[in-house]
Coordinates of C-alpha atoms and ligand atoms in Angstrom, one line a residue:
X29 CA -5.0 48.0 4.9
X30 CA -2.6 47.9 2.2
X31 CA -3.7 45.1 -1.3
X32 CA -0.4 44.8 -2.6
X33 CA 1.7 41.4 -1.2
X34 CA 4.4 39.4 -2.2
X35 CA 2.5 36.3 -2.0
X36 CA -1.3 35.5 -1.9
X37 CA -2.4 31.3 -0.9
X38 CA -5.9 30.5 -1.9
X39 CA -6.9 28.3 1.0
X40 CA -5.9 27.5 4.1
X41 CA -5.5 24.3 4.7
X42 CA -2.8 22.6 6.0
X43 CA -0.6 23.0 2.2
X44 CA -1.7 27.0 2.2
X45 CA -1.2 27.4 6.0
X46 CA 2.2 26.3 6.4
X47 CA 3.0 28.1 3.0
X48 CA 1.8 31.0 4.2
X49 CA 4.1 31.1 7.5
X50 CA 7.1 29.6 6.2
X51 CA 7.0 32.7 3.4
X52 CA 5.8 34.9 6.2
X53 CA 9.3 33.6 8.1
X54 CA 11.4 34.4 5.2
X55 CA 10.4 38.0 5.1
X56 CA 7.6 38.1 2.5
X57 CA 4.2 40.0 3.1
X58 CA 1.5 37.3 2.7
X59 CA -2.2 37.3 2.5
X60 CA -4.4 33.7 3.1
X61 CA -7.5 33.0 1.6
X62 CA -10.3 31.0 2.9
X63 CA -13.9 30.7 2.2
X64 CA -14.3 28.4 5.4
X65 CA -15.6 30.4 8.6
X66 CA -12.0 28.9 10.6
X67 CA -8.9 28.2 9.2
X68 CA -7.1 24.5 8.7
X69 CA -8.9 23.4 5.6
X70 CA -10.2 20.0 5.4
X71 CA -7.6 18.9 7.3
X72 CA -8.5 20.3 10.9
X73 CA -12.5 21.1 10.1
X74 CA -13.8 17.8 8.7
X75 CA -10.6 15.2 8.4
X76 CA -7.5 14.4 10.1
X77 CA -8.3 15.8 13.6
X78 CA -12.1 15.0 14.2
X79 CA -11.8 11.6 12.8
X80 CA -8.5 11.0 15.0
X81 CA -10.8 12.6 18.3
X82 CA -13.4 10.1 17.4
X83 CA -11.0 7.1 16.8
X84 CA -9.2 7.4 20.1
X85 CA -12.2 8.3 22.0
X86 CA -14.1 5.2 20.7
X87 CA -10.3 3.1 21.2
X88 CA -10.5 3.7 25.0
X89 CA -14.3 2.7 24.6
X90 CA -13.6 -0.3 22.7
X91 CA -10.7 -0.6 25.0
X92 CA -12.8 -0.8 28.5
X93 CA -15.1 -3.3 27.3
X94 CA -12.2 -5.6 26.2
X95 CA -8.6 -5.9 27.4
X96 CA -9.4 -4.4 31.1
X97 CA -10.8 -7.0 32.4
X98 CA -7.9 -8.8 31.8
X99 CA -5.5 -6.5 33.4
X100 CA -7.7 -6.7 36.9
X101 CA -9.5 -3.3 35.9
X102 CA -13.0 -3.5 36.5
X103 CA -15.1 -1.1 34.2
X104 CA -18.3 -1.3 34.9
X105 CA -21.3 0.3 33.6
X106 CA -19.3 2.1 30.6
X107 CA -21.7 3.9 27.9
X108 CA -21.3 6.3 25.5
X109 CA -23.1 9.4 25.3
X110 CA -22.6 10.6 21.4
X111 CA -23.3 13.9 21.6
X112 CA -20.5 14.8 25.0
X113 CA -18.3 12.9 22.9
X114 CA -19.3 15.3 19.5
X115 CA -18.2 18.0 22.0
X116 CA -15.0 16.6 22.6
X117 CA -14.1 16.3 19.2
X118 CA -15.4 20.1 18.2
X119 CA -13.6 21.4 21.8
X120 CA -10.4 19.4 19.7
X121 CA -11.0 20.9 16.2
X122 CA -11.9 24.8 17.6
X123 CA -8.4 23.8 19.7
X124 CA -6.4 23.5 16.4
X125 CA -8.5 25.9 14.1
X126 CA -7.4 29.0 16.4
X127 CA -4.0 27.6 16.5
X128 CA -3.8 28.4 12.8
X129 CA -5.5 31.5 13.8
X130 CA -2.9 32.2 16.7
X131 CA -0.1 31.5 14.3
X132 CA -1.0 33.8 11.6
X133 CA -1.3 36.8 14.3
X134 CA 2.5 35.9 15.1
X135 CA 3.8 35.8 12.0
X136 CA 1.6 38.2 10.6
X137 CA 0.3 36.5 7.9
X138 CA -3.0 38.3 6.7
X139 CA -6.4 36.1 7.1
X140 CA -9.1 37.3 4.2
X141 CA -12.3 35.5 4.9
X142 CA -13.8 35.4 1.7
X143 CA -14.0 32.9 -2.1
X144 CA -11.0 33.7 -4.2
X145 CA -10.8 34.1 -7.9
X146 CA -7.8 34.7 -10.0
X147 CA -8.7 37.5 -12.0
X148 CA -5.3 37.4 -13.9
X149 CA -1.9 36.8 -13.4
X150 CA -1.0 38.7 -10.2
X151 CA -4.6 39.6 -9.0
X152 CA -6.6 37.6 -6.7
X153 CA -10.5 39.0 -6.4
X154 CA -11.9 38.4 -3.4
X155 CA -15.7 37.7 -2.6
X156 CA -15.7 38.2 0.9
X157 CA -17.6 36.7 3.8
X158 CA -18.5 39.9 5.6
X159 CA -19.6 41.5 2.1
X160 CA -18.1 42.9 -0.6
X161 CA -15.1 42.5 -2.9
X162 CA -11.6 43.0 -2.6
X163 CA -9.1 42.8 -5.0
X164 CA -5.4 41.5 -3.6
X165 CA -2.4 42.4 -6.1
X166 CA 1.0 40.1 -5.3
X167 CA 3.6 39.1 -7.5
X168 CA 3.3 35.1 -6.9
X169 CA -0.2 33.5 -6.3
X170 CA -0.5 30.3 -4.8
X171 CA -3.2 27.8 -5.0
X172 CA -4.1 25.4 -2.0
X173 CA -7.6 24.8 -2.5
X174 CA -7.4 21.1 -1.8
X175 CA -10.2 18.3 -2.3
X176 CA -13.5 17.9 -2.1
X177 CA -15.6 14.1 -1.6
X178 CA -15.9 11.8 -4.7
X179 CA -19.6 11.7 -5.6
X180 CA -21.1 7.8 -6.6
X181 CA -23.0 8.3 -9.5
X182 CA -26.9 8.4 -9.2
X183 CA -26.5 8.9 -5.1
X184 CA -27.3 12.2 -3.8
X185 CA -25.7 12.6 -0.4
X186 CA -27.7 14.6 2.0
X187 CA -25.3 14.6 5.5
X188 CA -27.8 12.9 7.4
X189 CA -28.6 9.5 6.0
X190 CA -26.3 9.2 3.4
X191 CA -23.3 11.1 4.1
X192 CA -19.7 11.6 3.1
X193 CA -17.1 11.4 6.0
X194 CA -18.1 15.1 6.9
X195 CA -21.6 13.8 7.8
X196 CA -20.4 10.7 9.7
X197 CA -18.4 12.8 11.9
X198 CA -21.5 14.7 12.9
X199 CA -23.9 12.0 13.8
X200 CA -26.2 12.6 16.5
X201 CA -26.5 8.5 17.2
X202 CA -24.8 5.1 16.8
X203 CA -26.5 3.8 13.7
X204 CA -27.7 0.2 13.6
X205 CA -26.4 -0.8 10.1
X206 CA -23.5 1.4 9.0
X207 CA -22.9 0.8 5.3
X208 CA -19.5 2.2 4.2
X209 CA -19.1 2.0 0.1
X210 CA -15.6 1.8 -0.1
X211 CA -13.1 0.0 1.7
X212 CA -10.4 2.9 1.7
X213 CA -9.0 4.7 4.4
X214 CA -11.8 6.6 5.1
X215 CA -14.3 3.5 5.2
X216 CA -12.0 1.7 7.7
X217 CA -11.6 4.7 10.2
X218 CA -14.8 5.7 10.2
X219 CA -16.2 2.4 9.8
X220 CA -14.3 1.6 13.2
X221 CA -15.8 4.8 15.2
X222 CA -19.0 3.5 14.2
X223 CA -18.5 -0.2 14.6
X224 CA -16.8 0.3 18.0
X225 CA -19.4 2.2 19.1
X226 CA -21.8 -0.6 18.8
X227 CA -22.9 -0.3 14.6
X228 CA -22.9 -3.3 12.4
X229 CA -20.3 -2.3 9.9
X230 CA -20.8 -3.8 6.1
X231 CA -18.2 -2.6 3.7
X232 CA -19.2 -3.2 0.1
X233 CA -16.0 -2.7 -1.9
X234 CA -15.7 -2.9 -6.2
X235 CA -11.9 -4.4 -5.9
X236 CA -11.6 -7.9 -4.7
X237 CA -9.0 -6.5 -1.9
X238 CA -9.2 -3.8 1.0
X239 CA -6.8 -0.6 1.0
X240 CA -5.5 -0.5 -2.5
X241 CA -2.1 0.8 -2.9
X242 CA -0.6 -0.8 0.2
X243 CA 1.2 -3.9 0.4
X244 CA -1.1 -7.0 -0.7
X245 CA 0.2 -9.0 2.7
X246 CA -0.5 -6.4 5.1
X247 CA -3.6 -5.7 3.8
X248 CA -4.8 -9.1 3.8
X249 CA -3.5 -9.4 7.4
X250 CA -5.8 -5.8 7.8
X251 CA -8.8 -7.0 6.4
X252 CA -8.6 -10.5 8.9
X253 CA -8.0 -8.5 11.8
X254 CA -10.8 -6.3 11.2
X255 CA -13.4 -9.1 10.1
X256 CA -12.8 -10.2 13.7
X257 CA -13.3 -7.0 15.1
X258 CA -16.9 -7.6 13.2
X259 CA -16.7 -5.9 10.1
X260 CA -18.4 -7.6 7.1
X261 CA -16.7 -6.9 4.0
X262 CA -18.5 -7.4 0.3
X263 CA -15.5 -7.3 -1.9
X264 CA -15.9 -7.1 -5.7
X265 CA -19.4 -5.6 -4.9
X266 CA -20.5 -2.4 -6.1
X267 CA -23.7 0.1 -5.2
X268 CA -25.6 0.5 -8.1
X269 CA -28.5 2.7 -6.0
X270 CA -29.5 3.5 -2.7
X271 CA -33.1 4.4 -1.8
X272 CA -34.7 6.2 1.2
X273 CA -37.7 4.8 2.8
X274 CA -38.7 6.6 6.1
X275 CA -37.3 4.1 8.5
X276 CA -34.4 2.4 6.2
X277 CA -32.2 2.7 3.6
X278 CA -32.1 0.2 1.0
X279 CA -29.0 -0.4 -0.4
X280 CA -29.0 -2.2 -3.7
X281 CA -25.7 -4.0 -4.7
X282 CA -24.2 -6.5 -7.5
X283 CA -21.4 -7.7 -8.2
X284 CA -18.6 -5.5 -9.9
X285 CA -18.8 -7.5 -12.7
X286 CA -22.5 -7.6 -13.1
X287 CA -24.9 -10.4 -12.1
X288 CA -27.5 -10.1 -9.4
X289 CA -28.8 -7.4 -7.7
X290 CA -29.4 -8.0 -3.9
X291 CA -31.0 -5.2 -1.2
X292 CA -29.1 -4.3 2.0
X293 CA -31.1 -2.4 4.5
X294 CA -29.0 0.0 6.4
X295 CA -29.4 3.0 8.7
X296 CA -26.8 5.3 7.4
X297 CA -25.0 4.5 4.1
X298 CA -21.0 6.6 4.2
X299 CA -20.1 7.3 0.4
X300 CA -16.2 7.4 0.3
X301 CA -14.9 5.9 -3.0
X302 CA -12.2 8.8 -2.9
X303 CA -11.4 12.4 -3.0
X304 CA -11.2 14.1 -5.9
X305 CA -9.3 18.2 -6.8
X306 CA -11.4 21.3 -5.8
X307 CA -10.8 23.7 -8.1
X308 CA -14.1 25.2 -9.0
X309 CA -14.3 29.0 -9.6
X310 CA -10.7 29.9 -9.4
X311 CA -11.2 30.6 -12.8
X312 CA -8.2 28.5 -14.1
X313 CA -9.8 28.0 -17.4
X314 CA -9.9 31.3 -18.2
X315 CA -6.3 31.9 -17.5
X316 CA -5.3 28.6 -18.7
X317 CA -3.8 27.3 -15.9
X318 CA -3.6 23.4 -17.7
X319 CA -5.3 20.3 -15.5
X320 CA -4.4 16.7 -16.0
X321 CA -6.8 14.0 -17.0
X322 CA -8.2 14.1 -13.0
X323 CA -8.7 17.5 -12.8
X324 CA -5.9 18.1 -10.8
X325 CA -3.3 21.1 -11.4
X326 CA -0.4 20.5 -13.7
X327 CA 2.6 21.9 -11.9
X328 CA 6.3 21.4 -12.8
X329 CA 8.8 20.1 -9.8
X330 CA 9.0 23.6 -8.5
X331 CA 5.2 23.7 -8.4
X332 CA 4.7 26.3 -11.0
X333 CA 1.3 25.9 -13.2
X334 CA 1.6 26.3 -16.9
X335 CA 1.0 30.0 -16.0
X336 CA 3.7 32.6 -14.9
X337 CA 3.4 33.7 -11.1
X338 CA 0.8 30.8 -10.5
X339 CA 1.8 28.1 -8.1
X340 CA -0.2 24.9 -6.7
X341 CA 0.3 22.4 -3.9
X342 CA -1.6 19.8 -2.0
X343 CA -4.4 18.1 -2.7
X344 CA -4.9 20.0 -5.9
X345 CA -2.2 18.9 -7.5
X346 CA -0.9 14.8 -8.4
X347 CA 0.4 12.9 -5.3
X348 CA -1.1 11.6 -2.4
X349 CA -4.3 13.1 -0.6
X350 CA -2.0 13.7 2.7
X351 CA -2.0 16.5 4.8
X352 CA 2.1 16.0 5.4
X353 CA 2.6 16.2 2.3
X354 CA 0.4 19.0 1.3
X355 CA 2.7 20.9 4.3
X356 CA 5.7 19.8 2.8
X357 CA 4.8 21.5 -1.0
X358 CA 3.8 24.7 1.1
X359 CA 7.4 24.6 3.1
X360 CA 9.1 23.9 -0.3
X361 CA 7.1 26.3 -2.6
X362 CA 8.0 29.7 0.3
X363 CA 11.5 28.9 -0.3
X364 CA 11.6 28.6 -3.7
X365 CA 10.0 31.6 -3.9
X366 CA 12.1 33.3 -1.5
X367 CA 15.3 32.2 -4.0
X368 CA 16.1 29.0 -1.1
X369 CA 16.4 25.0 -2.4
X370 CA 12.6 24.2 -1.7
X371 CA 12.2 19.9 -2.2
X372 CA 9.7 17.3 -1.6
X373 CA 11.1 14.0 -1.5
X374 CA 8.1 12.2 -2.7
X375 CA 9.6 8.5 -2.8
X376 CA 9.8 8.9 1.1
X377 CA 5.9 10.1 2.3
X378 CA 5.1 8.1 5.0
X379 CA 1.2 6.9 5.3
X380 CA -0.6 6.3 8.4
X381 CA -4.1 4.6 8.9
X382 CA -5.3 4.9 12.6
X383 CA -7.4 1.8 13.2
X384 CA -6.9 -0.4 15.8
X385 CA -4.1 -2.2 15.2
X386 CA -2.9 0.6 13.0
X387 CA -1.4 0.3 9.5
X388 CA 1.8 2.5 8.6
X389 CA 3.9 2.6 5.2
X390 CA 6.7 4.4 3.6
X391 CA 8.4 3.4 0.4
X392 CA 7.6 0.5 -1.7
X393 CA 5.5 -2.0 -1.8
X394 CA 6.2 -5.3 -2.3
X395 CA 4.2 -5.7 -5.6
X396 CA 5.5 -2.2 -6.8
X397 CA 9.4 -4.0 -6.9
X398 CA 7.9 -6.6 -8.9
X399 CA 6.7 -4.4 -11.3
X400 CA 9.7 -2.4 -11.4
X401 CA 12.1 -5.6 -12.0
X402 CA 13.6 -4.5 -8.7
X403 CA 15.5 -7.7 -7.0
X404 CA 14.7 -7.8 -3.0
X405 CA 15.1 -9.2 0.1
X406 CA 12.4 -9.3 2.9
X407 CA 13.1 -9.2 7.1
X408 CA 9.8 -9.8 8.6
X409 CA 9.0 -9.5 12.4
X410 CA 5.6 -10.4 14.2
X411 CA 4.6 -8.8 17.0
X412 CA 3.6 -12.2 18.8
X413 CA 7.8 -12.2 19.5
X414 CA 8.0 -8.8 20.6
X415 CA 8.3 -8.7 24.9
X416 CA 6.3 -5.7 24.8
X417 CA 3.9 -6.6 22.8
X418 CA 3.1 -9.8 24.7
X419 CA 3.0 -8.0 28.1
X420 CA 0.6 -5.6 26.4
X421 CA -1.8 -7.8 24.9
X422 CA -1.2 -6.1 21.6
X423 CA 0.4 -8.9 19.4
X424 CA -2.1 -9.0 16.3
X425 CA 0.8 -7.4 13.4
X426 CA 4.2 -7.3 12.0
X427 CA 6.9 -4.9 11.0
X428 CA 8.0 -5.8 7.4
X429 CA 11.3 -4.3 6.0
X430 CA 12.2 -4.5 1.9
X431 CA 15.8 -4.0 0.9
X432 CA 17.7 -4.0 -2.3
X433 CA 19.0 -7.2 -3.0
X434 CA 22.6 -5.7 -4.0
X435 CA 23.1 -2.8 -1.9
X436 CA 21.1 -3.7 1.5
X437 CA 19.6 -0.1 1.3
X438 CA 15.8 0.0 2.3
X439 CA 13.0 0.4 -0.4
X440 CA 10.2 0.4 1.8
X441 CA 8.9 -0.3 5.0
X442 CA 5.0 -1.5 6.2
X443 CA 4.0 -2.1 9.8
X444 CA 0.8 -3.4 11.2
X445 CA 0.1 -3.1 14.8
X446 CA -0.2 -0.9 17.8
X447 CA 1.4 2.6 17.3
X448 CA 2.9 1.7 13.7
X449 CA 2.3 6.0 13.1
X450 CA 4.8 6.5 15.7
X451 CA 7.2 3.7 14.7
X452 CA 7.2 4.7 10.7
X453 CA 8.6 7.9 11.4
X454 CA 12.0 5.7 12.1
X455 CA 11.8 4.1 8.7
X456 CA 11.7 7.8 7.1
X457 CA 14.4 9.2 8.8
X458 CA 16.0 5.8 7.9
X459 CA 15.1 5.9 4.3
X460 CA 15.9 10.2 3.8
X461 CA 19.7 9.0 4.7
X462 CA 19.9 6.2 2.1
X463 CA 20.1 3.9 5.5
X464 CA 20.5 0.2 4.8
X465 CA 18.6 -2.6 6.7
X466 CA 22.0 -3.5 8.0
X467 CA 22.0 -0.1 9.7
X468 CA 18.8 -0.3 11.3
X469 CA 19.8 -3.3 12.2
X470 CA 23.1 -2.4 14.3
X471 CA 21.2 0.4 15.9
X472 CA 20.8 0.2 19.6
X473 CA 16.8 0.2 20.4
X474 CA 15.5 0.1 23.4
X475 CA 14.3 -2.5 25.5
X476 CA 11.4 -3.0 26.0
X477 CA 9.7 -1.6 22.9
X478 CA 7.5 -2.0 19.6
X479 CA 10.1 -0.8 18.1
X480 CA 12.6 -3.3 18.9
X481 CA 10.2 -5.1 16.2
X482 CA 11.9 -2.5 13.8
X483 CA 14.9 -4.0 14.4
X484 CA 14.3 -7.2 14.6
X485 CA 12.7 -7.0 10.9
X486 CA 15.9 -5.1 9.9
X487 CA 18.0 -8.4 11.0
X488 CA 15.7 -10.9 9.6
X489 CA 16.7 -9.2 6.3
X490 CA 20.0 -11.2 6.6
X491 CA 18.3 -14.0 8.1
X492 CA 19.6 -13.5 12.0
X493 CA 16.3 -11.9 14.2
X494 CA 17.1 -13.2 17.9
X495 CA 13.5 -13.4 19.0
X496 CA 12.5 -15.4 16.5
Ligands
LIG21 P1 -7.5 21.4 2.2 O1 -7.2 21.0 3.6 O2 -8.7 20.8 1.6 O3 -7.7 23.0 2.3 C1 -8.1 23.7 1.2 C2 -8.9 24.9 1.7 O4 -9.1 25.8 0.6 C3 -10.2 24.6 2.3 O5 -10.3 25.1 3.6 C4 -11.2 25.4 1.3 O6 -12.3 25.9 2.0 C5 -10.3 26.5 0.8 N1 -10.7 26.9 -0.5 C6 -11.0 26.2 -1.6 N2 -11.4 27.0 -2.7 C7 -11.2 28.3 -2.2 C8 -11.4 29.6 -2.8 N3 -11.8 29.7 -4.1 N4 -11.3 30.6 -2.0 C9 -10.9 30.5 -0.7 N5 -10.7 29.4 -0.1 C10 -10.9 28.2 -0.9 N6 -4.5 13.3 5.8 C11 -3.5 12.9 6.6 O7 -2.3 13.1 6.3 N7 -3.7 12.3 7.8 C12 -5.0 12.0 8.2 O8 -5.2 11.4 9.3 C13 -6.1 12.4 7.4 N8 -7.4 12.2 7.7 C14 -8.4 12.6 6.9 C15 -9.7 12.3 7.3 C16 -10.7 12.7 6.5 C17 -12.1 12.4 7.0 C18 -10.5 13.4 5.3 C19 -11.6 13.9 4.5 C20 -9.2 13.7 4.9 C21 -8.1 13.3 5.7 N9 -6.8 13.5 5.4 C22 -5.8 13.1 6.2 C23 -6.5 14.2 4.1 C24 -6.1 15.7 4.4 O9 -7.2 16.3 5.0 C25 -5.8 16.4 3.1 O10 -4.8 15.7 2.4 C26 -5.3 17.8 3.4 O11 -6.3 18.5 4.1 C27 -5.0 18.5 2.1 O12 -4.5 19.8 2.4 P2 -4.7 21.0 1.4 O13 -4.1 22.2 2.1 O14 -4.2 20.7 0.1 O15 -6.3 21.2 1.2
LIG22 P1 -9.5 5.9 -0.9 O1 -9.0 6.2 -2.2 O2 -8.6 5.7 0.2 O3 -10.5 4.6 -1.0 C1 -11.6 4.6 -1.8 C2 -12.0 3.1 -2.0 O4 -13.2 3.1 -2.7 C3 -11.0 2.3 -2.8 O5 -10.8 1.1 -2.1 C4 -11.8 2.1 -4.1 O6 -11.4 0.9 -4.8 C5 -13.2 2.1 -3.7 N1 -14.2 2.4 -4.7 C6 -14.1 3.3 -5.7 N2 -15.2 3.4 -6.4 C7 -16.1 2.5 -5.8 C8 -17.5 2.2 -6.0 N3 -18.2 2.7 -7.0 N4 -18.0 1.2 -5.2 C9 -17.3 0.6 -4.2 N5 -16.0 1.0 -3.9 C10 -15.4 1.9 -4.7 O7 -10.5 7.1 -0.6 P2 -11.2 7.6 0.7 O8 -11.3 6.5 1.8 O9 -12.5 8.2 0.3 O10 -10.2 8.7 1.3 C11 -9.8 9.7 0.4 C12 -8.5 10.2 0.7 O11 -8.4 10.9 1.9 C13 -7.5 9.0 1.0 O12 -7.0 8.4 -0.2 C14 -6.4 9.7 1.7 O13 -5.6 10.4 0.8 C15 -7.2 10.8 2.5 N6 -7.3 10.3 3.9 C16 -6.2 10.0 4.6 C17 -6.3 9.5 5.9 C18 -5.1 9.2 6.6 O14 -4.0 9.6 6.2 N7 -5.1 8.5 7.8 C19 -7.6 9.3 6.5 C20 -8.7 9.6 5.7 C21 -8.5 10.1 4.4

C-alpha cells in the first residue's frame, strides 16, 4: 500500500467526502481520513439523516392522530414503540454510511480509519484505529474536520439526561418534560420528535425571538404555529444551572438580563446553543495554520489556510454549519486543485428547517436589506389561497419573495409551509441566473401545486396575484 497521494482530506464528512470523490474523478490519488468507526461525518452519523428519520417518522405519527380522521381514515390504536423506531433510523443511517463506503470503493478513494495530525506541510500522521501509526505524504492536504456541540458553561452533558442532539437521537423513551436550551434549529427539530411523540416541550431561549438569522416575520409566524402545536417557549430566558436529582432535573433559569431565578423540573434537558469548529489535535498551531476569533480556519476564497498545501472547508471554516454547503467547498476545492474554476456562490445557500410546517430560505432577509440601505419590493402569498393547499389541509404558511426595487431581480426568498425544502430549490435556481420576480412570475407552474404559491408571490411583487 503505497503513502504517497496527491491529496489527503482529514475527515469524512459530507465537505471531505464529496472532496475526496470529486478529486478522485479528476484523476488525483486521494486518501480520507476519519477517526469515526463509518464514514459521513456528523452529517449522516448524528445530524441531518437520523434527525430527518425521526422527524418524518414522528410526522406520520403526529399525522394519524390528526388530520386522518378528517379524510375518512380511521387509525385506531396507533402507538409508538421508541426503540423499533431507533431501529429505523440506525437501518437509515447504516443505509447512507456504506453508501459513502460504496462510493469510495468506486472511485477508489482510499479510507484510513484512524485520528489525523498534520505533522508538517505535506505529511499527514496517522493514529490508526486498528493500531499503529502511519504516515501519508501528498502534495495538497485538506482539512474537513467539521464541528463539534457548543458546551453551556457550568453544564456537564452526560448523553443520557442532559444531552446534546447526539443524545436526543438515542433516547430509549419519550421523556415527560423535554427542556431544549436554545430555540435554534436543532431545539425546534428535535424539540418536535419529542413533542410529537407525546413530551411537553419548554424552550428557554436568551434572545427575545426564535430562529435568529431568518426573516423576523416568518419566524414570528414559526414560533405561533409551533406554540399551537404545544411548545412553551421562555424567550429572553437563560439557564444559569441544571441539577440532577434521581428522579428530575431541575432546571434553574432567569431572565437574560438578570432578575429572578425560577426552577423548572424536567426529565431530559437538550443543550444546543450552537455548533462550534473542531479542530483539536490537527496540530494547526504548531504549523500556524491562523484561526479567526471563533476558532474557525482562516482560508482565502480558494480555501487555502495561511499555510502552503493546506486547504479547509466546511464546518471548520466561516459560513453556515450546512452540510450543502460544506459539499459545495469539497466540489470547489478538487477542482481548484485539479487547475479547474472551483466557486461557491455563498449569497445563494439555501436553508431548510424540517418541522412541520417547514421553514425554507435563500438570500436576504428582509431586515438584512434594511441594513444594507437596499430599496425593496415584497410579493407575499399565503397558503390559505393556494387550491392545493386547501384540499390538503395544509394551509398554515406563506411564500414571501424580496426584489430590488429598480431592477425586479430577486434578493431573497422565505417560505413557510408544507414541503418549503422542495420548493426553495426553485428560488436557487432562480436566484443562480440573476432571475427577476417578473420571471418567476411568467413561468408556467403547474396546477395544482404548492408551488403555484411561488408564483403567486412572484406576481404579488407587482401587485397582480390572481388568487388573492
Ligand atoms: P462533519 O460532518 O462534522 O465531518 C467531519 C468529520 O471529521 C467527522 O466525521 C470527524 O470524526 C472527522 N474528524 C475530525 N477530526 C479528525 C481527525 N483529526 N482525524 C480524522 N478525522 C477527523 N445540515 C444540513 O445541511 N441539513 C440538515 O438537515 C442538518 N441537520 C443536522 C442535524 C443535527 C442534529 C446536526 C448536529 C447537524 C445538522 N446539520 C445539517 C449540519 C451538518 O451536519 C454539518 O453542517 C455538516 O456535517 C458539516 O460537514 P463537514 O464535512 O464540514 O463536517
Ligand atoms: P443555532 O445557532 O441554530 O441556535 C442556537 C440558539 O441558541 C440560538 O437561538 C441562540 O440565540 C440560542 N442560545 C445561545 N446561547 C444560549 C444560552 N446560553 N441560553 C439559551 N439560548 C442560547 O444552533 P443549533 O440549534 O445548536 O444548531 C447548530 C447548527 O447545526 C445550526 O446553526 C445549523 O448550522 C446546523 N443544523 C442544521 C440543520 C438544518 O439545516 N436543518 C438542522 C440542525 C442543525
Amino acid at each position: 500500500m503505497s503513502d504517497s497521494f496527491d491529496l489527503v482530506v482529514i475527515g469524512a464528512g459530507p465537505g471531505g467526502y464529496v472532496c475526496a470523490i470529486r478529486a478522485a474523478q479528476l484523476g488525483m490519488k486521494v486518501a480520507c481520513v476519519e477517526k469515526r468507526a463509518t464514514l459521513g461525518g456528523t452529517c449522516l452519523n448524528v445530524g441531518c439523516i437520523p434527525s430527518k428519520a425521526l422527524l418524518h417518522a414522528s410526522e406520520l405519527y403526529a399525522e394519524a392522530n390528526g388530520h386522518l380522521a378528517e379524510m375518512g381514515i380511521v387509525a385506531r390504536d396507533v402507538s409508538v414503540d421508541v426503540a423499533k423506531m431507533m431501529a429505523f433510523k440506525d437501518k437509515g443511517v447504516k443505509g447512507n454510511t456504506d453508501g459513502v463506503a460504496f462510493l469510495f470503493k468506486k472511485n477508489k478513494v482510499e479510507p484510513v480509519h484512524g485520528t489525523a495530525r498534520i505533522a508538517a506541510p505535506g505529511k499527514v500522521e496517522v493514529s490508526l484505529a486498528a493500531g499503529g501509526t502511519r504516515v501519508l505524504e501528498a502534495r495538497n492536504i485538506v482539512v474537513a474536520t467539521g464541528s463539534d456541540v457548543m458546551p453551556l458553561p457550568g453544564v456537564e452533558i452526560d448523553e443520557t439526561r442532559i444531552v446534546s442532539s447526539t443524545g436526543a437521537l438515542e433516547l430509549k423513551e419519550v421523556p415527560g418534560h423535554l427542556v431544549v436550551v436554545g430555540a435554534g434549529i436543532i431545539g425546534l427539530e428535535l424539540g418536535s420528535v419529542w413533542g410529537r411523540l407525546g413530551s411537553k416541550v419548554t424552550v428557554v431561549e436568551f434572545l427575545d425571538r426564535i430562529t435568529p438569522g431568518i426573516d423576523a416575520e416568518v419566524a414570528k409566524t414559526f414560533q405561533r404555529i409551533l406554540k399551537k402545536q404545544g411548545f412553551d417557549f421562555r424567550l429572553g430566558t437563560k439557564v444559569t444551572g441544571i441539577d440532577k436529582t434521581r428522579k428530575h432535573l431541575k432546571v434553574t433559569v432567569e431572565p437574560a438580563q438578570g432578575g429572578d431565578a425560577e426552577v423548572i423540573e424536567a426529565d431530559i434537558a437538550l443543550v444546543c446553543i450552537g455548533r462550534r469548529p473542531y479542530t483539536q489535535g490537527l496540530g494547526l498551531a504548531d504549523l500556524g495554520v491562523a484561526l479567526d476569533d471563533r476558532g474557525r480556519i482562516r482560508t482565502d476564497r480558494g480555501f487555502k489556510t495561511s499555510v502552503d498545501g493546506i486547504y479547509a472547508i466546511g464546518d471548520a471554516i466561516a459560513g453556515p454549519m450546512l452540510a450543502h454547503k460544506a459539499e459545495d467547498e469539497g466540489v470547489a476545492i478538487a477542482e481548484l486543485l485539479a487547475g479547474r474554476a472551483g466557486h461557491v456562490n455563498y449569497g445563494v445557500i439555501p436553508g431548510v428547517i424540517y418541522t412541520a410546517p417547514e421553514v425554507a430560505y435563500v438570500g436576504r432577509s428582509e431586515e438584512e436589506l434594511k441594513d444594507a440601505g437596499i430599496a425593496y419590493r415584497v410579493g407575499k402569498f399565503p397558503f390559505t389561497a393556494n387550491g392545493r393547499a386547501k384540499v390538503n389541509l395544509q394551509t398554515d404558511g406563506f411564500v414571501k419573495i424580496l426584489a430590488d426595487a429598480t431592477t425586479d431581480r430577486i434578493l431573497g426568498v422565505h417560505i413557510i409551509g408544507t414541503d418549503a425544502g422542495n420548493m426553495i430549490a426553485e428560488a436557487a435556481v432562480a436566484m443562480e441566473f440573476g432571475a427577476s420576480a417578473e420571471d418567476v412570475a411568467r413561468t408556467c407552474h403547474a396546477h395544482p401545486t404548492l408551488t403555484e404559491a411561488v408564483k403567486e408571490a412572484a406576481l404579488a411583487v407587482d401587485g397582480r396575484a390572481l388568487h388573492m
